[in-house]
Short mmCIF file of C-alpha atoms in Angstrom, two decimals:
data_model
loop_
_atom_site.label_atom_id
_atom_site.label_comp_id
_atom_site.label_asym_id
_atom_site.label_seq_id
_atom_site.Cartn_x
_atom_site.Cartn_y
_atom_site.Cartn_z
CA MET L 1 55.10 -119.35 -31.01
CA GLU L 2 55.59 -116.79 -33.80
CA VAL L 3 52.41 -114.95 -34.79
CA GLY L 4 50.63 -116.65 -37.66
CA ARG L 5 52.71 -119.82 -37.70
CA PRO L 6 50.57 -122.96 -38.22
CA GLU L 7 50.94 -125.31 -35.27
CA SER L 8 50.71 -128.28 -37.64
CA ALA L 9 53.34 -127.00 -40.08
CA PRO L 10 57.09 -126.94 -39.44
CA ASP L 11 58.56 -123.52 -38.75
CA PRO L 12 61.00 -122.80 -41.61
CA ASP L 13 62.94 -120.48 -39.30
CA VAL L 14 63.12 -122.77 -36.27
CA ALA L 15 66.90 -123.20 -36.61
CA VAL L 16 67.66 -119.52 -35.96
CA PRO L 17 66.52 -117.02 -33.29
CA ALA L 18 62.99 -115.66 -33.73
CA HIS L 19 63.94 -112.59 -31.70
CA CYS L 20 66.64 -111.23 -29.39
CA GLY L 21 64.39 -110.10 -26.56
CA ASP L 22 62.07 -107.47 -28.06
CA PRO L 23 60.84 -108.13 -31.62
CA LEU L 24 58.95 -104.82 -31.90
CA ALA L 25 62.00 -102.81 -30.84
CA GLU L 26 64.04 -104.85 -33.31
CA GLN L 27 61.63 -103.82 -36.06
CA ARG L 28 61.98 -100.19 -35.08
CA ALA L 29 65.76 -100.51 -35.29
CA MET L 30 65.41 -101.91 -38.81
CA ALA L 31 63.14 -99.03 -39.79
CA ARG L 32 65.19 -96.25 -38.17
CA SER L 33 68.82 -97.35 -37.84
CA ALA L 34 70.13 -100.89 -38.49
CA ALA L 35 69.80 -104.41 -37.14
CA VAL L 36 71.46 -107.71 -37.99
CA VAL L 37 69.58 -111.01 -38.34
CA ASP L 38 70.95 -114.55 -38.32
CA ARG L 39 69.55 -116.21 -41.48
CA SER L 40 72.20 -118.90 -41.55
CA HIS L 41 69.54 -121.59 -42.05
CA ARG L 42 69.24 -120.51 -45.67
CA GLU L 43 70.92 -122.98 -47.99
CA VAL L 44 73.59 -122.08 -50.53
CA LEU L 45 74.67 -123.60 -53.84
CA ALA L 46 77.86 -122.73 -55.70
CA VAL L 47 78.14 -122.96 -59.50
CA PRO L 48 81.72 -122.58 -60.73
CA GLY L 49 82.89 -123.45 -64.23
CA ALA L 50 83.56 -121.76 -67.55
CA ASP L 51 79.97 -122.19 -68.76
CA ARG L 52 78.28 -121.13 -65.51
CA LEU L 53 76.45 -118.08 -66.91
CA SER L 54 75.36 -119.47 -70.27
CA TRP L 55 74.26 -122.74 -68.65
CA LEU L 56 72.24 -121.10 -65.87
CA HIS L 57 70.70 -118.76 -68.43
CA LEU L 58 68.97 -121.79 -70.00
CA LEU L 59 67.55 -122.99 -66.67
CA LEU L 60 66.60 -119.89 -64.69
CA THR L 61 63.90 -117.32 -65.36
CA GLN L 62 66.29 -114.38 -65.11
CA HIS L 63 68.66 -113.05 -67.79
CA VAL L 64 72.07 -114.10 -66.46
CA SER L 65 74.10 -114.94 -69.57
CA GLU L 66 75.91 -111.60 -69.28
CA LEU L 67 75.62 -111.05 -65.53
CA PRO L 68 78.62 -108.86 -64.71
CA ALA L 69 81.08 -109.83 -62.02
CA ASP L 70 80.19 -108.52 -58.55
CA THR L 71 76.51 -108.31 -59.46
CA GLY L 72 73.45 -110.14 -58.17
CA THR L 73 69.78 -110.61 -58.97
CA GLU L 74 66.85 -112.90 -58.12
CA ALA L 75 65.70 -115.89 -60.15
CA LEU L 76 63.20 -118.75 -60.20
CA VAL L 77 62.97 -122.31 -61.41
CA LEU L 78 59.54 -123.19 -62.78
CA ASP L 79 57.83 -126.44 -63.65
CA GLY L 80 56.57 -127.18 -67.14
CA ASN L 81 53.32 -125.33 -66.45
CA GLY L 82 55.05 -122.17 -65.27
CA ARG L 83 54.43 -122.73 -61.56
CA VAL L 84 57.15 -121.65 -59.13
CA LEU L 85 59.32 -124.44 -57.70
CA HIS L 86 62.37 -122.51 -56.46
CA HIS L 87 63.25 -118.92 -55.67
CA MET L 88 66.84 -117.85 -55.12
CA ALA L 89 69.06 -114.84 -54.59
CA VAL L 90 71.92 -114.83 -57.09
CA ALA L 91 75.43 -113.41 -56.79
CA HIS L 92 78.29 -113.58 -59.32
CA VAL L 93 81.49 -113.22 -57.30
CA ASP L 94 85.04 -114.53 -57.83
CA GLU L 95 84.07 -116.51 -60.95
CA VAL L 96 81.38 -118.43 -59.08
CA VAL L 97 77.60 -117.98 -59.22
CA TRP L 98 76.17 -118.34 -55.72
CA LEU L 99 72.51 -119.25 -55.23
CA ASP L 100 71.00 -118.96 -51.76
CA THR L 101 67.54 -120.37 -51.27
CA GLU L 102 64.94 -121.42 -48.72
CA PRO L 103 65.80 -123.86 -45.92
CA GLY L 104 65.35 -127.42 -47.14
CA ASP L 105 65.25 -126.53 -50.85
CA ALA L 106 68.92 -126.87 -51.85
CA GLY L 107 68.83 -130.63 -52.29
CA ALA L 108 66.00 -130.62 -54.83
CA LEU L 109 67.44 -127.60 -56.63
CA LEU L 110 70.91 -129.16 -56.83
CA ASP L 111 69.39 -132.42 -58.08
CA TYR L 112 67.62 -130.57 -60.89
CA LEU L 113 70.70 -128.58 -61.85
CA THR L 114 72.91 -131.67 -61.83
CA LYS L 115 70.56 -133.51 -64.16
CA MET L 116 70.78 -130.63 -66.64
CA ILE L 117 74.58 -130.46 -66.93
CA PHE L 118 74.98 -132.68 -70.03
CA TRP L 119 78.14 -131.36 -71.74
CA SER L 120 78.40 -127.97 -70.02
CA LYS L 121 81.56 -127.05 -68.11
CA VAL L 122 80.01 -126.47 -64.69
CA GLU L 123 80.35 -128.11 -61.28
CA PRO L 124 77.38 -127.16 -59.08
CA ARG L 125 77.72 -128.13 -55.41
CA ASP L 126 75.97 -127.64 -52.09
CA ALA L 127 77.93 -124.88 -50.34
CA THR L 128 75.69 -124.56 -47.27
CA ALA L 129 78.50 -125.88 -45.06
CA GLU L 130 80.81 -123.20 -46.50
CA LEU L 131 78.80 -119.97 -46.18
CA ALA L 132 76.18 -118.62 -43.76
CA VAL L 133 73.78 -115.72 -44.40
CA LEU L 134 73.63 -112.73 -42.06
CA SER L 135 71.24 -109.94 -43.06
CA LEU L 136 71.77 -106.30 -42.15
CA VAL L 137 68.62 -104.17 -42.44
CA GLY L 138 68.04 -100.44 -41.99
CA PRO L 139 68.89 -96.96 -43.29
CA GLU L 140 72.24 -97.08 -41.46
CA THR L 141 73.32 -100.22 -43.35
CA ALA L 142 76.13 -98.46 -45.24
CA ASN L 143 77.47 -96.84 -42.07
CA VAL L 144 77.52 -100.15 -40.20
CA LEU L 145 79.36 -101.84 -43.07
CA ASP L 146 81.88 -99.03 -43.16
CA ALA L 147 82.44 -99.19 -39.39
CA ALA L 148 82.90 -102.96 -39.66
CA GLY L 149 85.56 -102.52 -42.33
CA VAL L 150 83.40 -104.08 -45.03
CA PRO L 151 83.34 -102.73 -48.59
CA ALA L 152 79.80 -101.37 -49.01
CA PRO L 153 78.36 -101.89 -52.50
CA HIS L 154 76.48 -98.78 -53.62
CA ARG L 155 73.64 -100.11 -55.78
CA PRO L 156 70.97 -102.73 -55.02
CA ASN L 157 72.21 -106.22 -56.00
CA GLU L 158 75.80 -105.01 -56.30
CA CYS L 159 78.25 -107.40 -54.60
CA ALA L 160 81.74 -107.19 -53.15
CA ALA L 161 84.11 -109.84 -51.83
CA LEU L 162 84.61 -109.83 -48.06
CA PRO L 163 88.06 -109.76 -46.47
CA GLY L 164 89.18 -113.37 -46.26
CA ASP L 165 86.22 -115.20 -47.82
CA GLY L 166 82.55 -114.71 -48.64
CA PHE L 167 80.82 -111.64 -50.04
CA VAL L 168 78.33 -108.88 -49.30
CA ARG L 169 75.33 -108.18 -51.53
CA ARG L 170 73.36 -104.92 -51.23
CA MET L 171 69.62 -105.63 -51.14
CA PRO L 172 66.61 -103.43 -52.00
CA TRP L 173 64.43 -105.08 -49.34
CA PRO L 174 63.02 -105.84 -46.77
CA GLY L 175 63.70 -102.34 -45.41
CA SER L 176 64.70 -99.00 -46.91
CA ASP L 177 68.22 -100.42 -47.22
CA ALA L 178 69.71 -103.81 -46.54
CA ALA L 179 72.64 -106.10 -47.24
CA ASP L 180 73.18 -109.84 -47.09
CA LEU L 181 76.59 -111.00 -45.93
CA LEU L 182 77.50 -114.56 -46.86
CA VAL L 183 80.31 -115.26 -44.43
CA PRO L 184 82.41 -118.38 -43.76
CA ARG L 185 80.17 -120.57 -41.62
CA GLY L 186 82.91 -121.18 -39.09
CA GLU L 187 83.26 -117.41 -38.62
CA ARG L 188 79.54 -116.64 -38.29
CA GLU L 189 79.73 -115.72 -34.60
CA ALA L 190 82.80 -113.53 -35.16
CA TRP L 191 81.00 -111.68 -37.96
CA TRP L 192 77.91 -111.27 -35.77
CA GLN L 193 80.05 -109.65 -33.07
CA ARG L 194 81.79 -107.50 -35.66
CA LEU L 195 78.50 -106.12 -37.02
CA THR L 196 76.92 -105.51 -33.63
CA ALA L 197 80.10 -103.75 -32.47
CA ALA L 198 79.78 -101.57 -35.58
CA GLY L 199 76.32 -100.40 -34.47
CA ALA L 200 73.80 -103.02 -35.67
CA ARG L 201 71.19 -104.09 -33.11
CA PRO L 202 70.83 -107.89 -32.73
CA ALA L 203 67.47 -109.01 -34.13
CA GLY L 204 65.58 -112.14 -35.06
CA THR L 205 63.55 -113.45 -37.95
CA MET L 206 60.25 -112.08 -36.57
CA ALA L 207 61.44 -108.53 -37.19
CA PHE L 208 62.85 -109.40 -40.62
CA GLU L 209 59.59 -111.08 -41.64
CA ALA L 210 57.50 -108.14 -40.42
CA LEU L 211 59.40 -105.72 -42.65
CA ARG L 212 59.23 -108.17 -45.55
CA VAL L 213 55.44 -108.34 -45.20
CA GLU L 214 55.21 -104.54 -45.00
CA ALA L 215 57.21 -104.37 -48.25
CA VAL L 216 54.84 -106.93 -49.86
CA ARG L 217 57.75 -109.19 -50.76
CA PRO L 218 56.67 -112.84 -51.15
CA ARG L 219 58.41 -115.81 -49.59
CA LEU L 220 58.30 -119.18 -51.30
CA HIS L 221 56.16 -121.83 -49.55
CA LEU L 222 54.60 -119.26 -47.18
CA ASP L 223 53.09 -116.79 -49.64
CA THR L 224 52.90 -119.22 -52.56
CA ASP L 225 51.15 -122.51 -53.12
CA ALA L 226 51.46 -125.32 -55.66
CA ARG L 227 49.59 -123.24 -58.28
CA THR L 228 51.49 -119.95 -57.97
CA ILE L 229 52.85 -118.41 -61.15
CA PRO L 230 55.38 -115.53 -61.03
CA HIS L 231 52.93 -112.84 -62.22
CA GLU L 232 50.72 -113.31 -59.15
CA VAL L 233 53.33 -112.38 -56.56
CA GLY L 234 55.34 -109.60 -58.20
CA TRP L 235 58.28 -111.67 -59.42
CA ILE L 236 58.06 -110.47 -63.03
CA GLY L 237 61.02 -108.12 -63.31
CA PRO L 238 62.87 -108.82 -60.06
CA ALA L 239 63.16 -112.55 -60.78
CA VAL L 240 61.75 -113.11 -64.30
CA HIS L 241 62.98 -111.57 -67.54
CA LEU L 242 60.20 -111.50 -70.13
CA THR L 243 62.31 -111.34 -73.30
CA LYS L 244 65.10 -113.81 -72.64
CA GLY L 245 65.46 -117.20 -74.35
CA CYS L 246 63.81 -120.49 -73.58
CA TYR L 247 63.53 -122.05 -70.13
CA ARG L 248 61.12 -124.51 -68.59
CA GLY L 249 57.74 -122.90 -68.00
CA GLN L 250 58.38 -119.97 -70.34
CA GLU L 251 55.27 -120.64 -72.42
CA THR L 252 53.00 -119.92 -69.46
CA VAL L 253 54.98 -116.82 -68.49
CA ALA L 254 54.77 -115.44 -72.03
CA ARG L 255 51.11 -116.38 -72.51
CA VAL L 256 49.97 -114.62 -69.35
CA ALA L 257 52.11 -111.57 -70.12
CA ASN L 258 50.95 -111.32 -73.73
CA LEU L 259 47.39 -112.62 -73.76
CA GLY L 260 45.87 -112.25 -70.33
CA ARG L 261 46.33 -111.41 -66.67
CA PRO L 262 47.11 -113.65 -63.69
CA PRO L 263 44.10 -115.09 -61.83
CA ARG L 264 45.35 -113.91 -58.42
CA ARG L 265 47.41 -111.12 -56.90
CA LEU L 266 49.45 -110.70 -53.73
CA VAL L 267 48.10 -108.06 -51.34
CA LEU L 268 48.61 -106.83 -47.79
CA LEU L 269 45.73 -107.55 -45.41
CA HIS L 270 45.00 -105.60 -42.24
CA LEU L 271 43.59 -107.97 -39.63
CA ASP L 272 41.13 -107.05 -36.90
CA ALA L 273 41.43 -109.94 -34.49
CA GLY L 274 41.86 -108.06 -31.24
CA ASP L 275 43.18 -110.45 -28.61
CA GLU L 276 41.86 -113.48 -30.49
CA GLU L 277 44.03 -116.07 -32.21
CA GLN L 278 45.41 -114.87 -35.53
CA PRO L 279 44.82 -116.61 -38.88
CA ARG L 280 47.49 -119.06 -39.99
CA THR L 281 49.46 -119.48 -43.17
CA GLY L 282 47.37 -121.52 -45.59
CA ASP L 283 44.01 -120.49 -44.14
CA PRO L 284 41.35 -119.29 -46.59
CA VAL L 285 40.40 -115.68 -47.24
CA LEU L 286 36.60 -115.47 -47.43
CA ARG L 287 34.17 -113.00 -48.98
CA ASP L 288 30.51 -113.52 -48.15
CA GLY L 289 31.39 -117.01 -46.94
CA ARG L 290 33.14 -118.05 -50.16
CA ALA L 291 36.88 -118.65 -50.46
CA VAL L 292 38.54 -115.98 -52.60
CA GLY L 293 42.15 -116.38 -51.52
CA ARG L 294 44.81 -117.84 -49.29
CA VAL L 295 46.53 -116.38 -46.21
CA GLY L 296 50.32 -116.23 -46.45
CA THR L 297 52.73 -114.83 -43.85
CA VAL L 298 51.04 -113.37 -40.74
CA VAL L 299 53.01 -110.95 -38.54
CA LEU L 300 52.63 -108.36 -35.81
CA HIS L 301 54.04 -105.11 -37.18
CA HIS L 302 55.32 -102.38 -34.88
CA GLU L 303 53.17 -99.72 -36.60
CA LEU L 304 50.54 -101.56 -38.65
CA GLY L 305 49.52 -104.09 -36.01
CA ALA L 306 48.43 -107.53 -37.18
CA VAL L 307 48.90 -107.81 -40.94
CA ALA L 308 49.31 -110.61 -43.46
CA LEU L 309 50.18 -111.23 -47.05
CA ALA L 310 47.49 -113.01 -49.03
CA LEU L 311 46.93 -114.32 -52.53
CA VAL L 312 43.43 -113.27 -53.57
CA LYS L 313 41.47 -113.50 -56.78
CA ARG L 314 42.14 -110.57 -59.07
CA SER L 315 38.38 -109.92 -59.23
CA VAL L 316 38.19 -109.12 -55.48
CA PRO L 317 37.70 -105.34 -55.09
CA ALA L 318 40.22 -103.48 -52.97
CA ASP L 319 37.43 -102.29 -50.66
CA ALA L 320 35.85 -105.74 -50.18
CA GLU L 321 34.91 -106.85 -46.66
CA LEU L 322 36.85 -110.05 -46.06
CA VAL L 323 37.44 -112.65 -43.37
CA ALA L 324 40.85 -114.29 -42.98
CA GLY L 325 41.11 -117.66 -41.27
CA THR L 326 38.52 -120.12 -39.98
CA ASP L 327 36.89 -121.21 -36.74
CA ASP L 328 38.44 -119.54 -33.66
CA ARG L 329 41.06 -117.76 -35.73
CA ALA L 330 38.67 -116.07 -38.19
CA ALA L 331 39.35 -112.32 -38.28
CA PRO L 332 37.81 -109.45 -40.25
CA ALA L 333 40.28 -108.35 -42.88
CA SER L 334 40.69 -105.50 -45.33
CA ILE L 335 43.04 -105.03 -48.26
CA ASP L 336 45.58 -102.22 -47.96
CA PRO L 337 44.82 -100.25 -51.17
CA ASP L 338 48.45 -99.20 -51.52
CA SER L 339 49.44 -102.86 -51.82
CA VAL L 340 47.20 -103.53 -54.83
CA PRO L 341 49.38 -103.71 -57.94
CA THR L 342 48.70 -100.97 -60.46
CA GLU L 343 46.91 -102.60 -63.36
CA ASP L 344 47.34 -101.36 -66.90
CA THR L 345 43.85 -101.16 -68.41
CA THR L 346 45.16 -101.46 -71.96
CA PRO L 347 44.95 -104.97 -73.43
CA PRO L 348 48.14 -107.05 -73.18
CA PRO L 349 50.23 -107.04 -76.40
CA GLY L 350 49.01 -110.40 -77.65
CA ARG L 351 45.37 -109.64 -76.87
CA ALA L 352 45.65 -106.26 -78.57
CA ALA L 353 47.00 -107.97 -81.69
CA GLN L 354 44.09 -110.42 -81.65
CA LEU L 355 41.61 -107.56 -81.38
CA ARG L 356 43.22 -105.70 -84.28
CA GLY L 357 43.01 -108.86 -86.36
CA ARG L 358 39.29 -109.23 -85.63
CA LEU L 359 38.64 -105.61 -86.55
CA ARG L 360 40.39 -106.04 -89.87
CA GLY L 361 38.36 -109.17 -90.51
#
């Protein structure tokens, strides 16, 4: 069983290999050279049509109305209270906007998008049967792509069409360099062989997840709960544009940005469990016996040891003595200070305006 995976919860990555023999060596390859991971269980939507950009701009949290061709980004769909429902990677290639999202989420996302078409000229569809995701991770990413005969985009989120069909999107995470290749599903094995022949080490999701945790990059459903708002997990900027037009949940996003600060923050926890059972996703984080947070993804990192992402109350000091997990899987935990988001001590814009108004009064 993968470290930190709840026995009672379904493994979101069960459909693809967890490792290819040595997950720690696979992590080292990602950190020092390059490795390829089968993430073909991710689900893909396609949005063609003349109004694709302007229509999606009204529904997603990111500014996409003028998204250039061969460019990508990240985006969210929120509920009316600003809580995160969907997270997706976005790519605008060959006059289609492609959205790839978590396993099992495409149906609900497509249902929502379809209900919002009205008069717009768009035809969203489930394209999971068309394209499969392979992720290349490591500082040698560009060299592997070149050796495989693949056009290597230069900037993060830049995209390029693949020979035949599909596209490659350069990614800024989970490692120092990475790229997602969305390849024809029927050619997935051929592309896997092509990338490994070009120098990428075969790897599994355990290695990918370990580097994602090290980079403090959240994953929907694992590092979020039903109350999560974008500000808590670092999605403002990468997936949320603060000055774009209206979308569902925008009031909460704007209110928190302008008048206050989020109640929780995503941090990296170092776990001291020894040979004991590790905490599980969804377990509480405790301080002096009181719950102050929630455990997210738990991994065994090739350098850091047992670590986890966690959503903790913003009031929890970075040097607090914590316990992650309960019962037999309770482990002493400490916050990695480098993972604590830098907090601007000046009042948010809206709060500052309120204070100026009171002073004048």
